[in-house]
XYZ file of C-alpha atoms in Angstrom:
253
model
C -18.750 32.076 -13.354
C -15.165 31.968 -12.087
C -13.560 34.933 -10.333
C -11.177 35.563 -13.248
C -14.035 35.469 -15.753
C -15.965 37.968 -13.619
C -13.039 40.418 -13.662
C -12.675 40.103 -17.424
C -16.428 40.720 -17.863
C -16.264 43.855 -15.753
C -13.484 45.208 -17.978
C -15.478 44.530 -21.144
C -18.959 45.575 -19.967
C -18.201 48.464 -17.651
C -14.722 49.626 -18.652
C -13.381 48.987 -15.140
C -9.556 48.614 -15.196
C -8.219 45.209 -14.201
C -6.194 46.761 -11.374
C -9.334 48.215 -9.786
C -11.320 44.998 -10.164
C -8.498 42.873 -8.750
C -8.050 45.201 -5.779
C -11.777 45.211 -5.061
C -11.978 41.429 -5.154
C -8.758 40.873 -3.201
C -6.652 39.151 -5.873
C -3.421 40.102 -7.642
C -3.099 41.151 -11.274
C -0.384 38.528 -11.714
C -2.907 35.850 -10.793
C -5.375 37.230 -13.351
C -2.843 37.322 -16.185
C -1.664 33.837 -15.332
C -5.251 32.656 -15.651
C -5.751 34.469 -18.972
C -2.534 33.353 -20.648
C -1.956 30.003 -18.980
C 0.665 29.191 -16.352
C 3.870 28.329 -18.238
C 6.057 28.468 -15.150
C 8.707 25.851 -14.320
C 6.762 25.040 -11.171
C 3.610 24.208 -13.135
C 5.577 22.058 -15.592
C 7.219 20.211 -12.705
C 3.852 19.567 -11.093
C 2.408 18.236 -14.364
C 5.382 15.898 -14.785
C 5.057 14.732 -11.176
C 1.334 14.023 -11.586
C 2.000 11.961 -14.710
C 4.841 10.033 -13.073
C 2.760 9.239 -9.987
C 0.001 7.832 -12.196
C 2.584 5.771 -14.100
C 4.133 4.314 -10.922
C 0.692 3.515 -9.542
C -0.123 1.597 -12.728
C 3.251 -0.182 -12.833
C 2.683 -1.502 -9.309
C -0.858 -2.627 -10.217
C -2.484 -0.258 -7.745
C -0.700 -1.856 -4.801
C 1.479 1.101 -3.790
C 0.206 3.894 -1.562
C 1.734 7.348 -1.165
C 4.644 6.309 1.144
C 6.011 3.714 -1.270
C 5.452 5.845 -4.353
C 7.230 8.672 -2.533
C 10.164 6.330 -1.881
C 10.257 5.424 -5.588
C 10.227 9.101 -6.591
C 12.980 9.997 -4.138
C 15.076 7.100 -5.418
C 14.669 8.596 -8.898
C 15.980 11.947 -7.649
C 12.723 13.833 -7.000
C 12.582 16.079 -3.934
C 8.999 15.543 -2.850
C 7.204 14.780 0.417
C 4.752 11.985 1.142
C 2.050 14.582 1.892
C 2.436 16.114 -1.580
C 2.280 12.691 -3.228
C -0.777 11.767 -1.154
C -2.547 14.969 -2.212
C -1.759 14.476 -5.916
C -2.890 10.839 -5.709
C -6.151 11.898 -4.088
C -6.745 14.470 -6.819
C -6.420 11.678 -9.393
C -8.532 9.229 -7.399
C -5.601 6.853 -6.905
C -5.935 4.754 -3.758
C -4.019 1.550 -3.045
C -6.074 -1.528 -2.322
C -5.965 -2.658 1.277
C -4.017 -5.754 2.131
C -5.806 -8.753 3.528
C -4.423 -10.471 6.605
C -2.086 -13.222 5.489
C -2.987 -16.705 6.644
C -0.132 -18.307 8.538
C 1.343 -21.628 7.417
C 3.395 -22.439 10.530
C 3.192 -26.038 11.696
C 4.531 -26.398 15.198
C 6.157 -29.533 16.581
C 5.685 -29.173 20.331
C 8.064 -32.027 21.120
C 10.979 -30.535 19.144
C 13.754 -28.464 20.683
C 13.347 -24.718 20.171
C 15.934 -21.939 20.353
C 15.874 -18.718 22.406
C 14.970 -15.423 20.752
C 18.276 -13.659 20.058
C 16.721 -10.740 18.149
C 13.802 -9.755 20.425
C 12.213 -7.758 17.585
C 15.380 -5.785 16.916
C 15.410 -5.873 13.107
C 17.730 -2.928 12.558
C 20.281 -3.571 9.788
C 23.561 -4.912 11.210
C 26.787 -3.137 10.322
C 27.944 -6.022 8.100
C 26.375 -8.726 5.924
C 25.842 -12.263 7.211
C 25.338 -11.257 10.829
C 21.580 -11.836 11.088
C 19.314 -13.742 8.741
C 15.556 -14.264 8.967
C 13.414 -16.866 7.232
C 9.867 -18.055 6.741
C 7.713 -20.223 4.469
C 4.655 -19.295 2.422
C 2.310 -20.888 -0.120
C 2.014 -20.106 -3.836
C -1.286 -21.323 -5.335
C -1.236 -22.847 -8.825
C -3.750 -24.719 -10.960
C -1.777 -27.889 -10.230
C -1.941 -27.364 -6.473
C 0.083 -25.545 -3.848
C 3.763 -24.733 -4.245
C 5.687 -23.888 -1.094
C 8.412 -21.251 -0.901
C 11.104 -21.007 1.783
C 13.043 -17.742 1.766
C 15.968 -16.339 3.766
C 16.737 -12.609 4.016
C 19.889 -10.900 5.256
C 18.885 -8.053 7.577
C 21.960 -6.055 6.517
C 20.417 -5.116 3.169
C 17.063 -6.964 3.264
C 18.302 -9.025 0.340
C 16.867 -12.490 -0.258
C 20.062 -14.557 -0.134
C 18.485 -18.003 -0.336
C 15.228 -19.626 -1.355
C 13.789 -23.006 -2.293
C 10.460 -24.128 -3.740
C 8.802 -27.510 -3.521
C 5.569 -29.458 -3.241
C 6.157 -30.426 0.395
C 6.033 -28.004 3.311
C 8.783 -29.627 5.383
C 12.202 -29.308 6.977
C 13.969 -30.464 3.810
C 12.623 -27.394 1.999
C 13.855 -25.090 4.753
C 17.282 -26.749 4.632
C 17.441 -26.310 0.846
C 16.927 -22.553 1.255
C 19.636 -22.472 3.921
C 22.060 -24.360 1.684
C 21.452 -21.892 -1.143
C 22.082 -18.932 1.171
C 25.337 -20.483 2.374
C 26.450 -21.117 -1.220
C 25.530 -17.581 -2.324
C 27.607 -16.166 0.537
C 30.687 -18.134 -0.465
C 30.257 -21.324 1.536
C 31.391 -19.950 4.917
C 28.857 -18.205 7.159
C 30.002 -19.297 10.621
C 28.655 -16.938 13.270
C 25.489 -15.862 11.492
C 22.286 -15.844 13.575
C 19.291 -17.320 11.758
C 15.932 -16.219 13.131
C 12.594 -17.929 12.389
C 9.333 -18.936 13.987
C 8.901 -22.216 15.864
C 7.534 -24.108 12.886
C 8.443 -27.757 12.555
C 10.445 -26.898 9.407
C 12.993 -25.082 11.581
C 12.878 -27.247 14.712
C 13.258 -30.515 12.794
C 16.459 -32.559 13.066
C 17.464 -32.125 9.410
C 17.431 -28.332 9.626
C 19.044 -28.055 13.060
C 21.869 -30.346 11.978
C 22.443 -28.236 8.854
C 22.693 -25.103 11.003
C 25.067 -26.756 13.431
C 27.295 -28.020 10.624
C 27.552 -24.533 9.079
C 28.178 -22.745 12.375
C 24.802 -20.999 12.240
C 23.134 -20.082 15.535
C 19.365 -20.533 15.554
C 16.991 -17.975 17.050
C 13.203 -18.298 17.308
C 10.311 -16.026 18.164
C 7.408 -16.944 20.398
C 4.639 -19.241 19.257
C 1.815 -17.418 17.459
C 3.582 -14.039 17.449
C 4.058 -12.843 13.867
C 5.737 -9.641 15.083
C 8.627 -11.690 16.478
C 9.545 -12.480 12.863
C 8.152 -9.303 11.304
C 10.674 -8.835 8.472
C 10.183 -12.313 7.043
C 6.407 -12.045 7.476
C 6.439 -8.677 5.705
C 8.440 -10.122 2.803
C 5.855 -12.863 2.284
C 2.973 -10.402 2.584
C 4.579 -8.145 -0.038
C 5.156 -11.119 -2.340
C 1.504 -12.094 -2.058
C 0.229 -8.539 -2.551
C 2.458 -7.451 -5.427
C 2.671 -10.715 -7.362
C 0.304 -13.483 -6.350
C -2.836 -11.311 -6.274
C -2.074 -10.010 -9.761
C -1.631 -13.287 -11.625
C -2.425 -16.973 -11.580
C 0.130 -19.676 -12.340
C -1.067 -22.609 -14.452
C 1.652 -24.996 -13.290
C 4.017 -25.342 -10.405
């Protein structure tokens, strides 16, 4: 029997006033009346709406978002709520994001090609203006017809994907196609931008390096085998795989 039910029983069976019973058991009368009549407060209504919205966002993102990202979504919608509150409400509903698997790298290194120094040194803070620092990487998209390769370029200023290209071949021509799209999207003139990548053969190959030189783009490269040296681009591909590729299968390229 709940504490509130016990107090009500004492009033009925023994004629003990609610005030006396509440005082003896260490609870307030307001708490008892709230239990008897239901909590119609604004706070309770807000909590109910928040619980429902959290469940909706979790479903929309196919169970891939944990409390930090759902909190960010809620705050973007105007809710004043902390990550701890969201985590608690998710736990009460049994909502737990699936853990990501480690992404398999697709870098193919050409040890004889010329590499570029690391101009970023893991400093991925947003620059003050667009087209100051770009990052790029390649990833695979499985289909029933075989693999499709994606090359993407992000501007660190706003983390926007400014250029991408898809193709059957994982090569320097694909990387150059993504670069050409980014240059076109930014108006055709991007002289001075620093493009950061890994040391994959797609970025050290002659076709790509010539395209960078012709556009006035300075290349920058992280160390071999260090994913953290290109963390933003790696994170973009991991998010793409987690939020899209694990949820559906493409029949054709």
